């Protein structure tokens, strides 16, 4: 039987009512006791890393999850992390960069309702995640939710209430889990051995362009942040306006040695700044990186990872532009 490590981190799945709304209060052993069928899937060990609403989870916690898995990597065949849904897509993307080429599955799941709610999706999601973690074909970082396995760099929370909360953005699901069967849609060879990274630089800011933005904010951002992700319009257009003021502000930002990543605020199909004059002029004038088909969660966490591995912007760019786990298509 496969050995699976269940790492609980909090979220609605582990929540109980408090005087101030739901908060995590159920531990990993209790979660496992709610799914006695898990004993047929594998030999499961339950551990608690922290117990937080995922709104509280950031780079420090991603590093703790990766380190926890690295320390135990040889002792288990697969890993399941239970996690809140709100920032699950960020965690999935972050772990995809912190643990690359993993031949073992690292599966993240959670639920829209507490595991103790009568109509909960938690039991199904947890069992599905354990099943996927025990599957011979599974590897790398994935989100398993509502019967779907989604590659970690392409997951996005799309709904705040429905059970089908997550989608795979612009890439097919890897598998579906129906009853007790994993049905693969995409199969790929297992990599030989994992590469773990142990740092991230969270000095990254995301700015959504709105019509009329003059860019003055970039001078302030350059003081505090090493990288800014700019969500432009449509294919990625950056307006010139009457006096080129936004572009000049962006130039000052990149000339200060900061990294600018350009993407789109449109949810699907990515950017291509080469199509319109408003994009081409920006590309020619700026030392910017284009994120193309990456999701915003992948862009943010990859930039944090790349900035931590390199001091100079040329190397940050090389690391960022190298595809990892289908983040760039
Ligand atoms: N606020 C919760 C969290 O992200 C929501 C959930 O888990 O569904 O921790």
mmCIF file of C-alpha atoms and ligand atoms in Angstrom:
data_model
loop_
_atom_site.group_PDB
_atom_site.id
_atom_site.type_symbol
_atom_site.label_atom_id
_atom_site.label_comp_id
_atom_site.label_asym_id
_atom_site.label_seq_id
_atom_site.Cartn_x
_atom_site.Cartn_y
_atom_site.Cartn_z
ATOM 1 C CA UNK A 1 0.000 0.000 0.000
ATOM 2 C CA UNK A 2 1.118 3.546 -0.729
ATOM 3 C CA UNK A 3 2.324 5.705 2.168
ATOM 4 C CA UNK A 4 0.693 9.121 2.112
ATOM 5 C CA UNK A 5 1.410 12.100 4.320
ATOM 6 C CA UNK A 6 -1.603 14.312 5.040
ATOM 7 C CA UNK A 7 -0.483 17.823 6.016
ATOM 8 C CA UNK A 8 -3.290 19.996 7.385
ATOM 9 C CA UNK A 9 -2.949 23.792 7.254
ATOM 10 C CA UNK A 10 -6.480 25.052 8.008
ATOM 11 C CA UNK A 11 -9.190 26.494 5.749
ATOM 12 C CA UNK A 12 -12.952 25.995 5.693
ATOM 13 C CA UNK A 13 -12.483 22.222 5.528
ATOM 14 C CA UNK A 14 -11.159 22.405 9.104
ATOM 15 C CA UNK A 15 -13.432 25.206 10.307
ATOM 16 C CA UNK A 16 -15.807 25.511 13.223
ATOM 17 C CA UNK A 17 -18.142 28.370 14.113
ATOM 18 C CA UNK A 18 -16.775 30.954 16.542
ATOM 19 C CA UNK A 19 -18.477 34.068 17.921
ATOM 20 C CA UNK A 20 -16.899 35.936 14.984
ATOM 21 C CA UNK A 21 -17.645 33.581 12.086
ATOM 22 C CA UNK A 22 -15.938 30.413 10.882
ATOM 23 C CA UNK A 23 -12.304 29.750 11.812
ATOM 24 C CA UNK A 24 -10.073 26.686 11.547
ATOM 25 C CA UNK A 25 -10.333 24.547 14.680
ATOM 26 C CA UNK A 26 -10.312 20.918 13.490
ATOM 27 C CA UNK A 27 -6.936 19.176 13.423
ATOM 28 C CA UNK A 28 -5.422 16.740 10.935
ATOM 29 C CA UNK A 29 -6.281 13.622 12.951
ATOM 30 C CA UNK A 30 -9.937 14.653 13.254
ATOM 31 C CA UNK A 31 -10.039 15.313 9.490
ATOM 32 C CA UNK A 32 -8.716 11.840 8.809
ATOM 33 C CA UNK A 33 -11.212 10.281 11.233
ATOM 34 C CA UNK A 34 -14.025 11.813 9.160
ATOM 35 C CA UNK A 35 -12.978 9.696 6.149
ATOM 36 C CA UNK A 36 -12.602 6.100 7.405
ATOM 37 C CA UNK A 37 -12.625 4.927 3.736
ATOM 38 C CA UNK A 38 -9.120 6.434 3.468
ATOM 39 C CA UNK A 39 -7.746 3.260 5.041
ATOM 40 C CA UNK A 40 -8.506 1.446 1.753
ATOM 41 C CA UNK A 41 -6.485 3.987 -0.248
ATOM 42 C CA UNK A 42 -3.181 3.849 1.598
ATOM 43 C CA UNK A 43 -1.352 4.052 4.871
ATOM 44 C CA UNK A 44 -1.970 7.634 5.861
ATOM 45 C CA UNK A 45 -0.073 9.673 8.426
ATOM 46 C CA UNK A 46 -1.658 12.963 9.533
ATOM 47 C CA UNK A 47 0.361 16.013 10.574
ATOM 48 C CA UNK A 48 -0.586 19.583 11.408
ATOM 49 C CA UNK A 49 1.652 22.338 10.055
ATOM 50 C CA UNK A 50 -0.500 25.288 11.122
ATOM 51 C CA UNK A 51 -4.240 25.960 11.311
ATOM 52 C CA UNK A 52 -5.067 29.185 9.470
ATOM 53 C CA UNK A 53 -7.693 30.729 7.271
ATOM 54 C CA UNK A 54 -5.806 30.805 3.961
ATOM 55 C CA UNK A 55 -6.239 34.582 3.800
ATOM 56 C CA UNK A 56 -3.386 34.556 6.340
ATOM 57 C CA UNK A 57 -1.110 32.329 4.230
ATOM 58 C CA UNK A 58 1.828 33.876 2.345
ATOM 59 C CA UNK A 59 5.447 33.217 1.326
ATOM 60 C CA UNK A 60 6.583 32.247 4.838
ATOM 61 C CA UNK A 61 3.953 29.470 4.906
ATOM 62 C CA UNK A 62 4.725 28.281 1.363
ATOM 63 C CA UNK A 63 8.365 27.897 2.398
ATOM 64 C CA UNK A 64 7.285 25.997 5.533
ATOM 65 C CA UNK A 65 5.155 23.603 3.435
ATOM 66 C CA UNK A 66 7.980 22.994 0.971
ATOM 67 C CA UNK A 67 10.511 22.442 3.774
ATOM 68 C CA UNK A 68 8.134 20.054 5.554
ATOM 69 C CA UNK A 69 7.758 17.987 2.394
ATOM 70 C CA UNK A 70 11.496 18.094 1.644
ATOM 71 C CA UNK A 71 12.327 16.736 5.108
ATOM 72 C CA UNK A 72 9.872 13.839 4.699
ATOM 73 C CA UNK A 73 10.165 13.311 0.954
ATOM 74 C CA UNK A 74 11.854 9.895 1.101
ATOM 75 C CA UNK A 75 9.439 8.497 3.698
ATOM 76 C CA UNK A 76 6.224 8.817 1.662
ATOM 77 C CA UNK A 77 4.912 8.027 -1.829
ATOM 78 C CA UNK A 78 2.617 11.054 -1.988
ATOM 79 C CA UNK A 79 1.553 14.167 -0.085
ATOM 80 C CA UNK A 80 -1.859 15.763 0.486
ATOM 81 C CA UNK A 81 -2.136 19.292 1.849
ATOM 82 C CA UNK A 82 -5.513 20.469 3.165
ATOM 83 C CA UNK A 83 -5.795 24.225 2.744
ATOM 84 C CA UNK A 84 -8.285 27.086 2.561
ATOM 85 C CA UNK A 85 -9.635 27.789 -0.885
ATOM 86 C CA UNK A 86 -9.129 31.558 -0.880
ATOM 87 C CA UNK A 87 -5.381 31.492 -1.578
ATOM 88 C CA UNK A 88 -5.070 27.852 -2.615
ATOM 89 C CA UNK A 89 -4.166 28.783 -6.198
ATOM 90 C CA UNK A 90 -1.263 30.939 -4.944
ATOM 91 C CA UNK A 91 -0.018 28.113 -2.737
ATOM 92 C CA UNK A 92 -0.305 25.619 -5.599
ATOM 93 C CA UNK A 93 1.679 27.909 -7.895
ATOM 94 C CA UNK A 94 4.257 28.736 -5.207
ATOM 95 C CA UNK A 95 4.854 25.048 -4.441
ATOM 96 C CA UNK A 96 5.201 24.373 -8.187
ATOM 97 C CA UNK A 97 8.251 26.682 -8.145
ATOM 98 C CA UNK A 98 9.618 25.633 -4.751
ATOM 99 C CA UNK A 99 9.388 21.897 -5.555
ATOM 100 C CA UNK A 100 10.176 21.301 -9.231
ATOM 101 C CA UNK A 101 10.380 17.973 -11.093
ATOM 102 C CA UNK A 102 8.732 16.009 -8.284
ATOM 103 C CA UNK A 103 8.160 12.378 -9.294
ATOM 104 C CA UNK A 104 5.795 12.099 -6.316
ATOM 105 C CA UNK A 105 2.392 13.791 -6.205
ATOM 106 C CA UNK A 106 1.855 16.817 -3.971
ATOM 107 C CA UNK A 107 -1.921 17.319 -3.934
ATOM 108 C CA UNK A 108 -3.672 20.346 -2.454
ATOM 109 C CA UNK A 109 -7.337 20.247 -1.525
ATOM 110 C CA UNK A 110 -9.931 21.950 0.652
ATOM 111 C CA UNK A 111 -13.659 22.543 0.556
ATOM 112 C CA UNK A 112 -16.423 25.103 0.484
ATOM 113 C CA UNK A 113 -18.044 23.697 3.635
ATOM 114 C CA UNK A 114 -16.597 22.458 6.920
ATOM 115 C CA UNK A 115 -16.032 18.713 7.108
ATOM 116 C CA UNK A 116 -18.703 18.607 9.830
ATOM 117 C CA UNK A 117 -21.394 20.329 7.684
ATOM 118 C CA UNK A 118 -24.201 17.985 6.681
ATOM 119 C CA UNK A 119 -23.966 18.806 2.966
ATOM 120 C CA UNK A 120 -20.181 19.111 2.943
ATOM 121 C CA UNK A 121 -17.936 18.692 -0.091
ATOM 122 C CA UNK A 122 -14.979 18.150 2.266
ATOM 123 C CA UNK A 123 -15.173 14.374 2.599
ATOM 124 C CA UNK A 124 -15.343 13.853 -1.146
ATOM 125 C CA UNK A 125 -12.500 16.279 -1.861
ATOM 126 C CA UNK A 126 -10.268 14.788 0.808
ATOM 127 C CA UNK A 127 -10.861 11.231 -0.405
ATOM 128 C CA UNK A 128 -10.338 12.305 -4.028
ATOM 129 C CA UNK A 129 -7.073 14.019 -3.100
ATOM 130 C CA UNK A 130 -5.847 10.919 -1.254
ATOM 131 C CA UNK A 131 -6.838 8.765 -4.233
ATOM 132 C CA UNK A 132 -4.989 11.020 -6.626
ATOM 133 C CA UNK A 133 -1.931 11.055 -4.342
ATOM 134 C CA UNK A 134 -1.966 7.242 -4.405
ATOM 135 C CA UNK A 135 -2.319 7.038 -8.183
ATOM 136 C CA UNK A 136 0.629 5.551 -10.073
ATOM 137 C CA UNK A 137 0.448 8.159 -12.844
ATOM 138 C CA UNK A 138 0.285 11.260 -10.618
ATOM 139 C CA UNK A 139 3.305 13.487 -10.012
ATOM 140 C CA UNK A 140 4.119 17.135 -9.337
ATOM 141 C CA UNK A 141 1.936 19.754 -7.663
ATOM 142 C CA UNK A 142 -1.807 19.618 -8.320
ATOM 143 C CA UNK A 143 -5.076 20.930 -6.933
ATOM 144 C CA UNK A 144 -7.807 18.304 -6.545
ATOM 145 C CA UNK A 145 -11.262 19.814 -6.091
ATOM 146 C CA UNK A 146 -14.791 18.787 -7.049
ATOM 147 C CA UNK A 147 -13.578 15.685 -8.868
ATOM 148 C CA UNK A 148 -10.931 17.452 -10.987
ATOM 149 C CA UNK A 149 -7.133 17.330 -10.859
ATOM 150 C CA UNK A 150 -5.643 20.659 -11.990
ATOM 151 C CA UNK A 151 -1.946 21.305 -12.552
ATOM 152 C CA UNK A 152 -0.662 23.636 -9.816
ATOM 153 C CA UNK A 153 0.371 26.520 -12.082
ATOM 154 C CA UNK A 154 -3.022 26.766 -13.766
ATOM 155 C CA UNK A 155 -5.552 26.559 -10.922
ATOM 156 C CA UNK A 156 -7.783 29.530 -10.122
ATOM 157 C CA UNK A 157 -10.610 30.016 -7.641
ATOM 158 C CA UNK A 158 -13.554 31.119 -9.811
ATOM 159 C CA UNK A 159 -16.500 30.832 -7.435
ATOM 160 C CA UNK A 160 -16.860 31.853 -3.808
ATOM 161 C CA UNK A 161 -19.715 29.463 -2.909
ATOM 162 C CA UNK A 162 -20.258 26.659 -5.430
ATOM 163 C CA UNK A 163 -18.635 23.280 -5.077
ATOM 164 C CA UNK A 164 -16.986 23.621 -8.490
ATOM 165 C CA UNK A 165 -14.893 26.488 -7.154
ATOM 166 C CA UNK A 166 -11.716 25.871 -9.185
ATOM 167 C CA UNK A 167 -10.948 25.924 -12.879
ATOM 168 C CA UNK A 168 -7.910 24.995 -14.893
ATOM 169 C CA UNK A 169 -7.086 28.179 -16.802
ATOM 170 C CA UNK A 170 -6.423 27.698 -20.526
ATOM 171 C CA UNK A 171 -5.173 24.143 -20.024
ATOM 172 C CA UNK A 172 -7.074 20.853 -19.709
ATOM 173 C CA UNK A 173 -7.590 19.120 -16.406
ATOM 174 C CA UNK A 174 -5.023 16.409 -15.773
ATOM 175 C CA UNK A 175 -7.608 13.880 -14.612
ATOM 176 C CA UNK A 176 -11.049 13.460 -13.157
ATOM 177 C CA UNK A 177 -11.790 11.390 -10.088
ATOM 178 C CA UNK A 178 -15.077 9.543 -10.364
ATOM 179 C CA UNK A 179 -16.199 7.557 -7.350
ATOM 180 C CA UNK A 180 -13.065 5.609 -6.490
ATOM 181 C CA UNK A 181 -11.356 5.852 -9.893
ATOM 182 C CA UNK A 182 -8.796 8.268 -11.261
ATOM 183 C CA UNK A 183 -9.393 8.770 -14.990
ATOM 184 C CA UNK A 184 -6.370 10.487 -16.563
ATOM 185 C CA UNK A 185 -6.893 13.017 -19.361
ATOM 186 C CA UNK A 186 -3.245 13.993 -19.724
ATOM 187 C CA UNK A 187 -0.412 11.612 -18.952
ATOM 188 C CA UNK A 188 3.220 12.664 -18.801
ATOM 189 C CA UNK A 189 6.413 10.832 -17.827
ATOM 190 C CA UNK A 190 7.517 11.098 -14.217
ATOM 191 C CA UNK A 191 10.613 13.253 -13.698
ATOM 192 C CA UNK A 192 13.608 11.506 -12.090
ATOM 193 C CA UNK A 193 14.184 13.511 -8.927
ATOM 194 C CA UNK A 194 12.881 16.688 -7.286
ATOM 195 C CA UNK A 195 14.651 20.026 -6.989
ATOM 196 C CA UNK A 196 13.778 21.986 -3.850
ATOM 197 C CA UNK A 197 14.225 25.740 -3.426
ATOM 198 C CA UNK A 198 14.332 27.374 -0.013
ATOM 199 C CA UNK A 199 13.692 31.055 -0.538
ATOM 200 C CA UNK A 200 11.304 33.587 -1.980
ATOM 201 C CA UNK A 201 11.393 37.354 -2.120
ATOM 202 C CA UNK A 202 7.904 38.679 -1.488
ATOM 203 C CA UNK A 203 8.684 42.271 -2.556
ATOM 204 C CA UNK A 204 6.290 41.940 -5.494
ATOM 205 C CA UNK A 205 3.325 44.194 -6.226
ATOM 206 C CA UNK A 206 0.447 43.782 -8.690
ATOM 207 C CA UNK A 207 -1.069 46.843 -10.312
ATOM 208 C CA UNK A 208 -4.192 46.745 -12.424
ATOM 209 C CA UNK A 209 -4.192 49.505 -14.989
ATOM 210 C CA UNK A 210 -7.335 51.651 -15.058
ATOM 211 C CA UNK A 211 -8.097 54.202 -17.774
ATOM 212 C CA UNK A 212 -6.216 57.427 -17.033
ATOM 213 C CA UNK A 213 -3.570 55.971 -14.668
ATOM 214 C CA UNK A 214 -0.629 58.411 -14.795
ATOM 215 C CA UNK A 215 1.980 56.040 -13.375
ATOM 216 C CA UNK A 216 3.222 58.337 -10.575
ATOM 217 C CA UNK A 217 2.713 55.436 -8.170
ATOM 218 C CA UNK A 218 5.670 53.646 -9.816
ATOM 219 C CA UNK A 219 8.195 56.021 -8.218
ATOM 220 C CA UNK A 220 6.859 55.039 -4.796
ATOM 221 C CA UNK A 221 6.716 51.339 -5.758
ATOM 222 C CA UNK A 222 10.384 51.369 -6.852
ATOM 223 C CA UNK A 223 11.415 52.211 -3.291
ATOM 224 C CA UNK A 224 9.734 49.228 -1.688
ATOM 225 C CA UNK A 225 9.289 46.557 -4.373
ATOM 226 C CA UNK A 226 11.789 44.683 -6.542
ATOM 227 C CA UNK A 227 9.120 43.547 -8.971
ATOM 228 C CA UNK A 228 5.811 44.866 -10.244
ATOM 229 C CA UNK A 229 3.278 42.971 -12.331
ATOM 230 C CA UNK A 230 1.285 45.345 -14.505
ATOM 231 C CA UNK A 231 -2.089 44.087 -15.675
ATOM 232 C CA UNK A 232 -2.665 46.013 -18.886
ATOM 233 C CA UNK A 233 -5.702 46.121 -21.140
ATOM 234 C CA UNK A 234 -6.702 43.399 -23.624
ATOM 235 C CA UNK A 235 -3.692 41.796 -25.309
ATOM 236 C CA UNK A 236 -1.554 43.867 -22.923
ATOM 237 C CA UNK A 237 -1.786 47.417 -24.233
ATOM 238 C CA UNK A 238 -0.082 50.208 -22.298
ATOM 239 C CA UNK A 239 -1.513 53.623 -23.205
ATOM 240 C CA UNK A 240 0.658 56.572 -24.193
ATOM 241 C CA UNK A 241 -1.949 59.234 -23.375
ATOM 242 C CA UNK A 242 -1.191 62.753 -24.541
ATOM 243 C CA UNK A 243 2.268 63.100 -23.054
ATOM 244 C CA UNK A 244 3.628 59.526 -22.599
ATOM 245 C CA UNK A 245 3.575 59.993 -18.817
ATOM 246 C CA UNK A 246 2.739 56.397 -17.923
ATOM 247 C CA UNK A 247 5.478 55.027 -20.159
ATOM 248 C CA UNK A 248 8.022 57.458 -18.721
ATOM 249 C CA UNK A 249 7.131 56.347 -15.201
ATOM 250 C CA UNK A 250 7.577 52.705 -16.218
ATOM 251 C CA UNK A 251 10.951 53.536 -17.773
ATOM 252 C CA UNK A 252 12.144 55.140 -14.533
ATOM 253 C CA UNK A 253 11.031 52.004 -12.700
ATOM 254 C CA UNK A 254 12.960 49.540 -14.889
ATOM 255 C CA UNK A 255 16.025 51.813 -15.111
ATOM 256 C CA UNK A 256 16.164 51.703 -11.320
ATOM 257 C CA UNK A 257 16.945 47.969 -11.709
ATOM 258 C CA UNK A 258 13.429 46.838 -10.863
ATOM 259 C CA UNK A 259 11.647 44.051 -12.733
ATOM 260 C CA UNK A 260 8.451 44.839 -14.605
ATOM 261 C CA UNK A 261 6.254 41.966 -15.774
ATOM 262 C CA UNK A 262 3.489 42.811 -18.200
ATOM 263 C CA UNK A 263 0.318 40.777 -18.407
ATOM 264 C CA UNK A 264 -3.358 41.284 -19.146
ATOM 265 C CA UNK A 265 -6.340 41.810 -16.880
ATOM 266 C CA UNK A 266 -8.436 39.595 -19.166
ATOM 267 C CA UNK A 267 -8.958 36.246 -17.374
ATOM 268 C CA UNK A 268 -8.308 33.946 -20.339
ATOM 269 C CA UNK A 269 -5.875 33.421 -23.235
ATOM 270 C CA UNK A 270 -2.976 35.583 -22.057
ATOM 271 C CA UNK A 271 -1.222 38.622 -23.483
ATOM 272 C CA UNK A 272 0.572 39.397 -26.722
ATOM 273 C CA UNK A 273 2.029 42.880 -26.718
ATOM 274 C CA UNK A 274 3.237 42.384 -30.267
ATOM 275 C CA UNK A 275 -0.228 42.772 -31.803
ATOM 276 C CA UNK A 276 -1.159 46.435 -31.257
ATOM 277 C CA UNK A 277 0.882 49.593 -31.509
ATOM 278 C CA UNK A 278 0.082 50.375 -27.852
ATOM 279 C CA UNK A 279 1.812 47.117 -26.926
ATOM 280 C CA UNK A 280 4.721 47.223 -29.393
ATOM 281 C CA UNK A 281 5.668 50.765 -28.398
ATOM 282 C CA UNK A 282 5.725 49.725 -24.749
ATOM 283 C CA UNK A 283 7.825 46.632 -25.480
ATOM 284 C CA UNK A 284 10.334 48.703 -27.478
ATOM 285 C CA UNK A 285 10.607 51.394 -24.843
ATOM 286 C CA UNK A 286 10.838 49.178 -21.762
ATOM 287 C CA UNK A 287 13.027 46.428 -20.378
ATOM 288 C CA UNK A 288 9.929 44.456 -19.429
ATOM 289 C CA UNK A 289 9.111 40.767 -19.264
ATOM 290 C CA UNK A 290 5.945 39.577 -20.940
ATOM 291 C CA UNK A 291 4.012 36.882 -19.073
ATOM 292 C CA UNK A 292 2.081 35.580 -22.098
ATOM 293 C CA UNK A 293 -0.137 32.664 -20.996
ATOM 294 C CA UNK A 294 0.716 32.567 -17.295
ATOM 295 C CA UNK A 295 -1.986 32.986 -14.659
ATOM 296 C CA UNK A 296 -1.633 35.898 -12.249
ATOM 297 C CA UNK A 297 -1.064 33.458 -9.352
ATOM 298 C CA UNK A 298 1.789 31.831 -11.277
ATOM 299 C CA UNK A 299 3.264 35.212 -12.312
ATOM 300 C CA UNK A 300 3.336 36.540 -8.754
ATOM 301 C CA UNK A 301 4.828 33.447 -7.153
ATOM 302 C CA UNK A 302 7.318 32.794 -9.962
ATOM 303 C CA UNK A 303 8.555 36.357 -9.687
ATOM 304 C CA UNK A 304 8.971 35.937 -5.915
ATOM 305 C CA UNK A 305 10.903 32.736 -6.560
ATOM 306 C CA UNK A 306 13.074 34.172 -9.363
ATOM 307 C CA UNK A 307 13.913 37.359 -7.404
ATOM 308 C CA UNK A 308 15.114 35.218 -4.502
ATOM 309 C CA UNK A 309 17.439 33.206 -6.764
ATOM 310 C CA UNK A 310 19.079 36.170 -8.520
ATOM 311 C CA UNK A 311 20.226 39.720 -7.840
ATOM 312 C CA UNK A 312 20.580 41.001 -11.379
ATOM 313 C CA UNK A 313 17.545 41.625 -13.533
ATOM 314 C CA UNK A 314 18.970 39.720 -16.541
ATOM 315 C CA UNK A 315 19.110 36.512 -14.514
ATOM 316 C CA UNK A 316 15.675 37.175 -12.997
ATOM 317 C CA UNK A 317 14.387 37.455 -16.556
ATOM 318 C CA UNK A 318 16.049 34.182 -17.636
ATOM 319 C CA UNK A 319 14.592 32.304 -14.651
ATOM 320 C CA UNK A 320 11.175 33.832 -15.135
ATOM 321 C CA UNK A 321 10.994 33.023 -18.847
ATOM 322 C CA UNK A 322 11.959 29.353 -18.454
ATOM 323 C CA UNK A 323 8.726 27.294 -18.503
ATOM 324 C CA UNK A 324 7.951 25.351 -15.326
ATOM 325 C CA UNK A 325 5.128 22.818 -14.972
ATOM 326 C CA UNK A 326 3.078 24.134 -17.930
ATOM 327 C CA UNK A 327 2.990 27.700 -16.595
ATOM 328 C CA UNK A 328 3.959 29.037 -20.030
ATOM 329 C CA UNK A 329 2.217 27.373 -22.936
HETATM 330 N N1 LIG B 1 -11.684 31.581 4.114
HETATM 331 C C1 LIG B 1 -11.469 30.182 3.830
HETATM 332 C C2 LIG B 1 -9.986 29.971 3.594
HETATM 333 O O1 LIG B 1 -9.500 30.232 2.540
HETATM 334 C C3 LIG B 1 -12.272 29.778 2.639
HETATM 335 C C4 LIG B 1 -12.197 28.309 2.271
HETATM 336 O O2 LIG B 1 -11.356 27.544 2.722
HETATM 337 O O3 LIG B 1 -13.045 27.888 1.450
HETATM 338 O O4 LIG B 1 -9.310 29.549 4.498
#
